[in-house]
mmCIF file of C-alpha atoms in Angstrom:
data_model
loop_
_atom_site.group_PDB
_atom_site.id
_atom_site.type_symbol
_atom_site.label_atom_id
_atom_site.label_comp_id
_atom_site.label_asym_id
_atom_site.label_seq_id
_atom_site.Cartn_x
_atom_site.Cartn_y
_atom_site.Cartn_z
ATOM 1 C CA MET N 1 119.074 121.655 94.071
ATOM 2 C CA ALA N 2 115.406 122.704 93.703
ATOM 3 C CA ASP N 3 115.691 123.054 89.946
ATOM 4 C CA ARG N 4 117.155 119.164 89.946
ATOM 5 C CA LEU N 5 114.378 118.185 92.300
ATOM 6 C CA ARG N 6 111.610 119.586 90.052
ATOM 7 C CA ARG N 7 113.291 118.073 86.921
ATOM 8 C CA HIS N 8 113.408 114.600 88.877
ATOM 9 C CA SER N 9 109.917 114.861 89.920
ATOM 10 C CA ALA N 10 108.871 115.965 86.185
ATOM 11 C CA GLU N 11 110.723 112.899 84.995
ATOM 12 C CA MET N 12 108.964 110.583 87.197
ATOM 13 C CA LYS N 13 105.617 111.951 86.557
ATOM 14 C CA GLN N 14 106.049 111.497 82.903
ATOM 15 C CA LEU N 15 107.259 107.879 83.392
ATOM 16 C CA LEU N 16 104.570 107.076 85.634
ATOM 17 C CA ALA N 17 101.806 108.773 83.354
ATOM 18 C CA SER N 18 103.169 106.711 80.359
ATOM 19 C CA ALA N 19 102.848 103.473 82.288
ATOM 20 C CA ILE N 20 99.362 104.457 83.304
ATOM 21 C CA ALA N 21 98.605 105.317 79.719
ATOM 22 C CA ARG N 22 99.797 102.006 78.461
ATOM 23 C CA GLY N 23 97.463 100.332 81.180
ATOM 24 C CA GLN N 24 94.478 102.564 80.108
ATOM 25 C CA ALA N 25 95.154 101.676 76.418
ATOM 26 C CA ALA N 26 95.032 97.844 77.469
ATOM 27 C CA GLY N 27 91.854 98.358 79.281
ATOM 28 C CA LEU N 28 93.696 97.476 82.645
ATOM 29 C CA VAL N 29 93.627 100.777 84.220
ATOM 30 C CA ASP N 30 90.879 103.278 84.840
ATOM 31 C CA ASP N 31 90.542 105.535 81.917
ATOM 32 C CA THR N 32 88.051 107.812 83.235
ATOM 33 C CA LEU N 33 90.740 110.101 84.602
ATOM 34 C CA PRO N 34 93.899 111.580 82.678
ATOM 35 C CA ALA N 35 96.853 109.366 82.893
ATOM 36 C CA ALA N 36 98.694 112.612 84.081
ATOM 37 C CA ALA N 37 96.288 113.382 86.888
ATOM 38 C CA LEU N 38 96.535 109.778 88.364
ATOM 39 C CA ALA N 39 100.285 110.040 88.156
ATOM 40 C CA THR N 40 100.414 113.207 89.976
ATOM 41 C CA MET N 41 98.073 111.831 92.533
ATOM 42 C CA LEU N 42 99.949 108.843 93.015
ATOM 43 C CA LEU N 43 103.276 110.589 93.316
ATOM 44 C CA ALA N 44 101.744 112.885 96.030
ATOM 45 C CA VAL N 45 100.599 109.560 98.201
ATOM 46 C CA LEU N 46 103.894 107.883 97.570
ATOM 47 C CA ASP N 47 105.686 111.291 98.896
ATOM 48 C CA GLY N 48 103.224 111.406 101.757
ATOM 49 C CA SER N 49 103.703 107.760 102.647
ATOM 50 C CA LYS N 50 107.414 108.471 103.362
ATOM 51 C CA ALA N 51 106.379 110.875 106.046
ATOM 52 C CA ILE N 52 103.910 108.845 107.809
ATOM 53 C CA ARG N 53 106.450 107.340 110.249
ATOM 54 C CA LEU N 54 107.677 110.850 111.040
ATOM 55 C CA ARG N 55 104.404 111.877 112.034
ATOM 56 C CA ASP N 56 103.409 108.756 113.847
ATOM 57 C CA PRO N 57 106.575 106.587 114.737
ATOM 58 C CA ALA N 58 104.000 103.961 116.191
ATOM 59 C CA VAL N 59 102.723 103.187 112.589
ATOM 60 C CA ASP N 60 103.690 99.516 111.516
ATOM 61 C CA ARG N 61 105.898 100.001 108.492
ATOM 62 C CA GLY N 62 104.530 96.402 107.117
ATOM 63 C CA HIS N 63 100.978 97.442 107.533
ATOM 64 C CA ALA N 64 101.412 100.736 106.250
ATOM 65 C CA ARG N 65 103.055 99.309 102.985
ATOM 66 C CA GLU N 66 100.120 96.985 102.776
ATOM 67 C CA MET N 67 97.638 99.834 102.890
ATOM 68 C CA LEU N 68 99.673 101.774 100.132
ATOM 69 C CA LEU N 69 99.649 98.835 97.898
ATOM 70 C CA ALA N 70 95.830 98.383 98.458
ATOM 71 C CA LEU N 71 95.450 101.892 97.829
ATOM 72 C CA VAL N 72 97.378 102.040 94.567
ATOM 73 C CA SER N 73 96.195 98.703 93.354
ATOM 74 C CA ARG N 74 92.576 99.997 93.703
ATOM 75 C CA VAL N 75 93.189 103.381 91.805
ATOM 76 C CA LEU N 76 95.021 101.599 88.905
ATOM 77 C CA GLY N 77 93.410 98.124 88.602
ATOM 78 C CA ASN N 78 90.178 97.798 90.298
ATOM 79 C CA ARG N 79 87.937 100.163 88.539
ATOM 80 C CA PRO N 80 86.002 99.670 85.384
ATOM 81 C CA THR N 81 87.107 101.437 82.161
ATOM 82 C CA SER N 82 85.350 102.976 79.604
ATOM 83 C CA LYS N 83 86.319 100.345 77.347
ATOM 84 C CA ALA N 84 85.092 97.667 79.900
ATOM 85 C CA ALA N 85 81.804 99.815 80.236
ATOM 86 C CA SER N 86 81.313 99.966 76.653
ATOM 87 C CA SER N 87 81.849 96.416 75.781
ATOM 88 C CA ALA N 88 79.272 95.549 78.752
ATOM 89 C CA THR N 89 76.777 97.726 77.288
ATOM 90 C CA ALA N 90 77.264 96.295 73.846
ATOM 91 C CA GLU N 91 76.598 92.671 75.304
ATOM 92 C CA GLU N 92 73.275 93.703 76.591
#
């Protein structure tokens, strides 16, 4: 069972890292951090979000979901990329 879980986790990390790398190449995602590192961090956050209601049953599920989406959006989409920074510098 543990091996199966590790394989599944590795596959999920690879899929997420590939999607992040495509976003980085398109200038849509922060490329100042490696895609694999972002994938690992996001998977940890997602795993932890599953346990939040176990730790505190009073947490509103809808609010927790909104906060999780805001966090992921900020990590992936609302940061300047090195491409954006270099084009802004070139325009000056």
